[in-house]
Amino acid sequence: MSRQINRELIEKFLAGECSAEEERLVNLFLKDPASEKLLDEILSANTAKDWAVFEHDPFVHPRQQDLKRSLYERIGMLTTKRRGIFRRLLSMRNAAIWIGLILAAMGIYIISYLSSKKEDQVALVETRNPNGHRSKIILSDSSIVYLGAGSSLRYPENFSKDTRDIYLYGEAFFEVTQEKHKPFTVHTGHVQTKVLGTSFKIEAFENKPLLVEVATGKVRVDQVDSTFSRALAVLTPGRKILFDHNEVKMETVAPEEVLDLKEARLTFSNAPLNDIAEVLQRWYNVKIIFRQHIKSTERMTLTVDASGSIDKILNVLAAAGHFNYEKKNGEIVIR
């Protein structure tokens, strides 16, 4: 019987092309132990054939011996049901292809989703005021920011659908348009001030205490970090917070004083002349020096109109503080 079986007939059998008589001969041959050697040669020489695709299928990687053993078992079961078995094997192959397509589709979806999220992160616009310059900024939600001298504000050209986040360095007065389900948050380093609709002022200069004052509405101030969040205060009109080196100090403030930046006023309450001079340097882009250190420590309480020249303010200060001043080499020297 062995002599009646050759490689071509076995391959024809595996491809499902044998007649009934040829199938009978092959099935008898497969019961002969001598068939294993011929099958091994056929498997080695025909790995590209459909019936030998399992070894090179990108989704299935069985060992060669496992492949031959499972194939022998399938060959031993090939009777009149052979075509149905091959159809199932092809279905398995098609399933693997479908899995690949699904994984590819998922990859495309993830890339598309991340891209859309990236597009949602709109680039920020930045306004920087040098010393001596103040500006008024109208945001996309119609909120208004009065940005002080020596200060900067970063904000999106258009706010996202869920939040209104801006980033402040320096001082600014805010008139925030109310949007009940869309909080307005001002980020200043590790502190954020959150509102829905109100007017308030923030001062956030380097090496200075953070100051938040409320004119109208309600403001929440939190300390935030990568590992924790701490509520510092909830402020109502006429209340302010000073936050310095993790210490919180609550004070009262006249609501009209909170409007100073917007209305170009400067209000000082028991402030040393040195602090007053620092504010004037920023507002007018000048340099003020004291001939005597003791004079810089004297305290004053007053409100001045900052819409005019610095000479008018200096004259008021000189009269109230009993000192003289002169302009020399581009500097203002207080004697």
Short mmCIF file of C-alpha atoms in Angstrom, two decimals:
data_model
loop_
_atom_site.label_atom_id
_atom_site.label_comp_id
_atom_site.label_asym_id
_atom_site.label_seq_id
_atom_site.Cartn_x
_atom_site.Cartn_y
_atom_site.Cartn_z
CA MET A 1 0.00 0.00 0.00
CA SER A 2 2.88 2.34 0.77
CA ARG A 3 3.94 2.19 -2.83
CA GLN A 4 0.55 3.53 -3.92
CA ILE A 5 0.94 6.63 -1.75
CA ASN A 6 3.26 9.46 -2.73
CA ARG A 7 3.85 13.05 -1.66
CA GLU A 8 1.61 14.50 -4.34
CA LEU A 9 -1.34 12.41 -3.16
CA ILE A 10 -0.81 13.40 0.49
CA GLU A 11 -0.67 17.09 -0.45
CA LYS A 12 -3.79 16.64 -2.58
CA PHE A 13 -5.48 14.99 0.40
CA LEU A 14 -4.48 17.82 2.77
CA ALA A 15 -5.79 20.36 0.28
CA GLY A 16 -9.16 18.57 0.20
CA GLU A 17 -8.98 17.56 -3.46
CA CYS A 18 -8.98 13.73 -3.27
CA SER A 19 -11.66 11.45 -4.60
CA ALA A 20 -13.42 9.03 -2.25
CA GLU A 21 -11.11 6.16 -3.30
CA GLU A 22 -8.00 8.30 -2.80
CA GLU A 23 -9.25 9.37 0.66
CA ARG A 24 -9.70 5.72 1.60
CA LEU A 25 -6.13 4.89 0.53
CA VAL A 26 -4.67 7.85 2.43
CA ASN A 27 -6.60 7.03 5.62
CA LEU A 28 -5.26 3.47 5.52
CA PHE A 29 -1.76 4.81 4.94
CA LEU A 30 -1.97 7.16 7.93
CA LYS A 31 -2.48 4.16 10.22
CA ASP A 32 0.95 2.89 9.18
CA PRO A 33 3.78 4.19 11.46
CA ALA A 34 5.87 4.65 8.31
CA SER A 35 3.59 7.55 7.36
CA GLU A 36 5.17 9.83 9.97
CA LYS A 37 8.42 10.22 8.05
CA LEU A 38 6.64 11.18 4.84
CA LEU A 39 4.35 13.61 6.69
CA ASP A 40 7.37 15.20 8.35
CA GLU A 41 8.99 15.77 4.95
CA ILE A 42 5.76 17.22 3.56
CA LEU A 43 5.33 19.59 6.53
CA SER A 44 8.92 20.84 6.23
CA ALA A 45 8.58 21.42 2.49
CA ASN A 46 5.12 23.05 2.54
CA THR A 47 5.04 25.59 5.37
CA ALA A 48 3.62 28.17 2.98
CA LYS A 49 0.56 26.08 2.16
CA ASP A 50 -2.84 27.05 3.62
CA TRP A 51 -3.04 23.85 5.65
CA ALA A 52 0.40 24.52 7.14
CA VAL A 53 -0.17 28.22 7.86
CA PHE A 54 -0.34 27.76 11.63
CA GLU A 55 3.43 27.78 12.05
CA HIS A 56 3.77 31.23 10.48
CA ASP A 57 0.49 32.81 11.56
CA PRO A 58 1.43 36.14 13.24
CA PHE A 59 -1.10 35.54 16.01
CA VAL A 60 -0.16 31.92 16.84
CA HIS A 61 3.34 30.65 17.51
CA PRO A 62 3.26 26.99 18.66
CA ARG A 63 6.39 24.92 18.73
CA GLN A 64 7.10 22.82 15.64
CA GLN A 65 6.50 19.49 17.42
CA ASP A 66 3.16 20.72 18.81
CA LEU A 67 2.21 21.80 15.33
CA LYS A 68 3.01 18.41 13.80
CA ARG A 69 1.28 16.55 16.61
CA SER A 70 -1.90 18.58 16.32
CA LEU A 71 -1.79 18.29 12.55
CA TYR A 72 -1.40 14.49 12.79
CA GLU A 73 -4.45 14.42 15.03
CA ARG A 74 -6.42 16.47 12.55
CA ILE A 75 -5.26 14.31 9.67
CA GLY A 76 -6.30 11.17 11.59
CA MET A 77 -9.78 12.63 12.00
CA LEU A 78 -10.18 13.52 8.33
CA THR A 79 -13.09 11.50 7.01
CA THR A 80 -16.20 12.69 5.32
CA LYS A 81 -16.16 15.62 7.81
CA ARG A 82 -12.80 16.81 6.51
CA ARG A 83 -14.14 19.84 4.63
CA GLY A 84 -16.07 21.03 7.70
CA ILE A 85 -12.91 20.83 9.78
CA PHE A 86 -10.96 22.82 7.23
CA ARG A 87 -13.71 25.41 7.18
CA ARG A 88 -13.40 25.73 10.96
CA LEU A 89 -9.63 26.05 10.65
CA LEU A 90 -10.09 28.80 8.12
CA SER A 91 -12.56 30.43 10.48
CA MET A 92 -9.90 30.37 13.17
CA ARG A 93 -7.52 32.02 10.76
CA ASN A 94 -10.14 34.60 9.84
CA ALA A 95 -10.81 35.20 13.55
CA ALA A 96 -7.12 35.94 14.04
CA ILE A 97 -7.29 38.40 11.15
CA TRP A 98 -10.36 40.02 12.69
CA ILE A 99 -8.59 40.30 16.03
CA GLY A 100 -5.75 42.07 14.25
CA LEU A 101 -8.18 44.46 12.57
CA ILE A 102 -9.93 45.16 15.87
CA LEU A 103 -6.62 45.86 17.61
CA ALA A 104 -5.63 48.16 14.76
CA ALA A 105 -8.96 49.97 15.00
CA MET A 106 -8.52 50.36 18.76
CA GLY A 107 -5.07 51.81 18.16
CA ILE A 108 -6.45 54.29 15.67
CA TYR A 109 -9.23 55.25 18.11
CA ILE A 110 -6.78 55.79 20.97
CA ILE A 111 -4.49 57.92 18.81
CA SER A 112 -7.51 59.91 17.59
CA TYR A 113 -8.77 60.37 21.16
CA LEU A 114 -5.40 61.54 22.46
CA SER A 115 -5.09 63.89 19.50
CA SER A 116 -8.50 65.38 20.23
CA LYS A 117 -7.54 65.82 23.89
CA LYS A 118 -4.38 67.54 22.78
CA GLU A 119 -6.40 69.83 20.55
CA ASP A 120 -8.61 70.67 23.55
CA GLN A 121 -5.54 71.97 25.35
CA VAL A 122 -5.54 75.36 23.65
CA ALA A 123 -2.28 77.28 23.61
CA LEU A 124 -2.18 80.07 26.19
CA VAL A 125 -1.95 83.74 25.36
CA GLU A 126 0.37 85.75 27.60
CA THR A 127 0.21 89.44 28.47
CA ARG A 128 3.23 90.92 30.23
CA ASN A 129 3.23 94.40 31.70
CA PRO A 130 6.61 96.01 32.35
CA ASN A 131 7.02 98.40 35.26
CA GLY A 132 5.18 101.62 34.58
CA HIS A 133 2.49 99.98 32.45
CA ARG A 134 -0.99 98.65 33.33
CA SER A 135 -3.54 97.02 31.03
CA LYS A 136 -7.14 95.94 30.76
CA ILE A 137 -7.82 92.45 29.37
CA ILE A 138 -11.21 91.16 28.28
CA LEU A 139 -11.37 87.37 28.33
CA SER A 140 -13.44 85.16 26.01
CA ASP A 141 -16.22 84.80 28.64
CA SER A 142 -16.43 88.64 28.94
CA SER A 143 -14.64 88.61 32.30
CA ILE A 144 -12.37 91.64 32.72
CA VAL A 145 -8.88 91.64 34.19
CA TYR A 146 -7.12 94.85 35.23
CA LEU A 147 -3.49 93.73 35.15
CA GLY A 148 -1.03 95.73 37.23
CA ALA A 149 2.46 96.95 36.42
CA GLY A 150 5.27 94.40 36.57
CA SER A 151 2.71 91.62 36.24
CA SER A 152 1.84 88.90 33.71
CA LEU A 153 -1.24 86.86 32.87
CA ARG A 154 -1.51 83.64 30.85
CA TYR A 155 -4.95 82.67 29.60
CA PRO A 156 -6.57 80.67 26.76
CA GLU A 157 -7.86 82.56 23.76
CA ASN A 158 -11.09 80.58 24.28
CA PHE A 159 -11.97 78.76 27.48
CA SER A 160 -12.79 75.03 27.40
CA LYS A 161 -16.37 73.85 27.83
CA ASP A 162 -15.84 72.81 31.47
CA THR A 163 -13.35 75.18 33.13
CA ARG A 164 -11.91 78.68 33.07
CA ASP A 165 -8.26 78.53 34.15
CA ILE A 166 -5.80 81.43 34.04
CA TYR A 167 -2.30 81.95 35.49
CA LEU A 168 -1.19 85.13 37.24
CA TYR A 169 2.12 86.55 38.37
CA GLY A 170 1.91 89.92 40.09
CA GLU A 171 -1.28 91.84 40.80
CA ALA A 172 -4.64 92.03 39.09
CA PHE A 173 -8.23 92.98 39.80
CA PHE A 174 -10.88 90.64 38.37
CA GLU A 175 -14.49 91.18 37.37
CA VAL A 176 -15.62 87.64 36.61
CA THR A 177 -18.68 86.86 34.52
CA GLN A 178 -20.90 84.40 36.36
CA GLU A 179 -21.21 80.93 34.86
CA LYS A 180 -22.78 78.65 37.44
CA HIS A 181 -21.39 75.34 36.17
CA LYS A 182 -18.04 76.62 34.95
CA PRO A 183 -15.70 77.77 37.75
CA PHE A 184 -13.14 80.49 37.15
CA THR A 185 -9.77 79.62 38.68
CA VAL A 186 -6.73 81.84 39.07
CA HIS A 187 -3.50 79.88 39.55
CA THR A 188 -0.68 81.60 41.42
CA GLY A 189 2.10 79.12 42.11
CA HIS A 190 0.86 76.58 44.65
CA VAL A 191 -2.29 78.56 45.47
CA GLN A 192 -5.46 78.67 43.42
CA THR A 193 -8.38 81.04 43.84
CA LYS A 194 -11.71 79.72 42.57
CA VAL A 195 -14.91 81.67 41.93
CA LEU A 196 -18.14 81.44 39.94
CA GLY A 197 -18.80 85.13 39.46
CA THR A 198 -17.41 87.94 41.58
CA SER A 199 -14.89 90.80 41.78
CA PHE A 200 -11.66 90.47 43.70
CA LYS A 201 -7.97 91.35 43.73
CA ILE A 202 -4.89 89.16 43.91
CA GLU A 203 -1.28 90.09 44.57
CA ALA A 204 1.23 87.31 43.94
CA PHE A 205 4.76 88.66 43.66
CA GLU A 206 7.92 86.67 44.28
CA ASN A 207 9.18 86.82 47.87
CA LYS A 208 5.99 88.58 48.96
CA PRO A 209 2.96 87.25 50.85
CA LEU A 210 0.09 86.20 48.62
CA LEU A 211 -2.85 88.55 49.03
CA VAL A 212 -6.47 87.93 48.02
CA GLU A 213 -9.15 90.57 48.68
CA VAL A 214 -12.85 90.34 47.81
CA ALA A 215 -15.07 93.22 46.71
CA THR A 216 -18.21 91.29 45.74
CA GLY A 217 -19.35 87.67 45.72
CA LYS A 218 -17.49 84.75 47.26
CA VAL A 219 -13.99 83.37 46.67
CA ARG A 220 -12.38 80.08 47.71
CA VAL A 221 -8.60 79.96 48.20
CA ASP A 222 -6.74 76.62 48.28
CA GLN A 223 -3.14 75.56 48.60
CA VAL A 224 -2.48 72.84 46.04
CA ASP A 225 0.47 70.58 45.32
CA SER A 226 1.13 67.36 43.47
CA THR A 227 0.39 65.32 46.59
CA PHE A 228 -2.16 67.31 48.60
CA SER A 229 -4.74 70.09 48.66
CA ARG A 230 -5.56 72.33 51.62
CA ALA A 231 -8.43 74.81 51.96
CA LEU A 232 -7.07 78.15 53.16
CA ALA A 233 -10.16 80.35 53.24
CA VAL A 234 -13.56 81.16 51.82
CA LEU A 235 -13.73 84.95 51.46
CA THR A 236 -16.77 87.21 51.33
CA PRO A 237 -16.88 90.97 50.56
CA GLY A 238 -14.61 93.00 52.82
CA ARG A 239 -12.40 90.03 53.74
CA LYS A 240 -8.84 89.32 52.72
CA ILE A 241 -6.22 86.63 53.26
CA LEU A 242 -2.46 86.91 53.53
CA PHE A 243 -0.62 83.64 52.91
CA ASP A 244 3.11 83.53 53.62
CA HIS A 245 5.33 80.49 54.24
CA ASN A 246 2.31 78.26 54.96
CA GLU A 247 0.94 80.78 57.48
CA VAL A 248 -2.56 82.18 56.98
CA LYS A 249 -3.65 85.59 58.22
CA MET A 250 -7.24 86.80 57.81
CA GLU A 251 -8.10 90.52 57.90
CA THR A 252 -10.86 92.93 56.95
CA VAL A 253 -10.60 95.43 54.10
CA ALA A 254 -12.87 98.22 52.90
CA PRO A 255 -14.55 96.90 49.71
CA GLU A 256 -13.80 100.19 47.93
CA GLU A 257 -10.08 99.68 48.57
CA VAL A 258 -10.23 96.42 46.63
CA LEU A 259 -11.14 98.53 43.57
CA ASP A 260 -7.93 100.59 43.80
CA LEU A 261 -6.14 98.82 40.95
CA LYS A 262 -9.12 99.16 38.64
CA GLU A 263 -9.61 102.84 39.47
CA ALA A 264 -5.89 103.75 39.55
CA ARG A 265 -5.73 104.52 43.25
CA LEU A 266 -3.06 103.61 45.74
CA THR A 267 -4.12 103.05 49.32
CA PHE A 268 -1.56 102.54 52.06
CA SER A 269 -2.51 101.63 55.63
CA ASN A 270 0.27 102.06 58.19
CA ALA A 271 2.77 101.09 55.50
CA PRO A 272 6.51 101.82 55.80
CA LEU A 273 7.87 104.29 53.24
CA ASN A 274 10.08 101.57 51.84
CA ASP A 275 7.02 99.49 50.88
CA ILE A 276 5.34 102.57 49.40
CA ALA A 277 8.47 103.29 47.35
CA GLU A 278 8.49 99.71 46.05
CA VAL A 279 4.91 100.08 44.76
CA LEU A 280 5.72 103.43 43.13
CA GLN A 281 8.77 101.92 41.40
CA ARG A 282 6.59 99.26 39.86
CA TRP A 283 3.72 101.58 38.90
CA TYR A 284 5.91 104.33 37.42
CA ASN A 285 9.06 102.44 36.40
CA VAL A 286 11.35 104.61 38.48
CA LYS A 287 14.10 103.97 41.00
CA ILE A 288 13.73 105.39 44.50
CA ILE A 289 16.55 105.38 47.04
CA PHE A 290 16.73 106.64 50.61
CA ARG A 291 19.69 108.61 51.89
CA GLN A 292 18.81 107.58 55.42
CA HIS A 293 17.58 104.08 56.23
CA ILE A 294 15.61 105.36 59.23
CA LYS A 295 13.41 107.41 56.90
CA SER A 296 12.49 104.29 54.90
CA THR A 297 11.02 102.68 58.01
CA GLU A 298 8.59 105.50 58.82
CA ARG A 299 4.97 104.49 58.37
CA MET A 300 2.15 106.29 56.59
CA THR A 301 -1.57 105.90 55.98
CA LEU A 302 -3.00 107.63 52.92
CA THR A 303 -4.74 107.24 49.56
CA VAL A 304 -3.36 108.88 46.43
CA ASP A 305 -4.54 109.23 42.84
CA ALA A 306 -2.19 107.16 40.68
CA SER A 307 -3.60 108.35 37.35
CA GLY A 308 -1.37 111.44 37.33
CA SER A 309 2.38 111.97 37.42
CA ILE A 310 4.66 110.60 40.08
CA ASP A 311 5.63 114.15 41.04
CA LYS A 312 2.13 114.77 42.37
CA ILE A 313 2.33 111.64 44.53
CA LEU A 314 5.82 112.49 45.77
CA ASN A 315 4.69 115.98 46.73
CA VAL A 316 1.82 114.49 48.77
CA LEU A 317 4.15 111.99 50.41
CA ALA A 318 6.81 114.65 51.14
CA ALA A 319 4.26 116.90 52.79
CA ALA A 320 2.77 114.10 54.88
CA GLY A 321 6.08 112.44 55.71
CA HIS A 322 8.13 115.60 56.26
CA PHE A 323 10.94 114.87 53.83
CA ASN A 324 12.51 116.34 50.71
CA TYR A 325 13.41 114.60 47.49
CA GLU A 326 15.36 115.31 44.33
CA LYS A 327 15.72 113.70 40.92
CA LYS A 328 19.32 112.86 40.15
CA ASN A 329 20.79 110.74 37.36
CA GLY A 330 17.40 109.16 36.63
CA GLU A 331 16.81 108.31 40.29
CA ILE A 332 14.55 109.78 42.95
CA VAL A 333 16.52 110.40 46.12
CA ILE A 334 14.60 110.86 49.36
CA ARG A 335 16.48 112.78 52.04
#
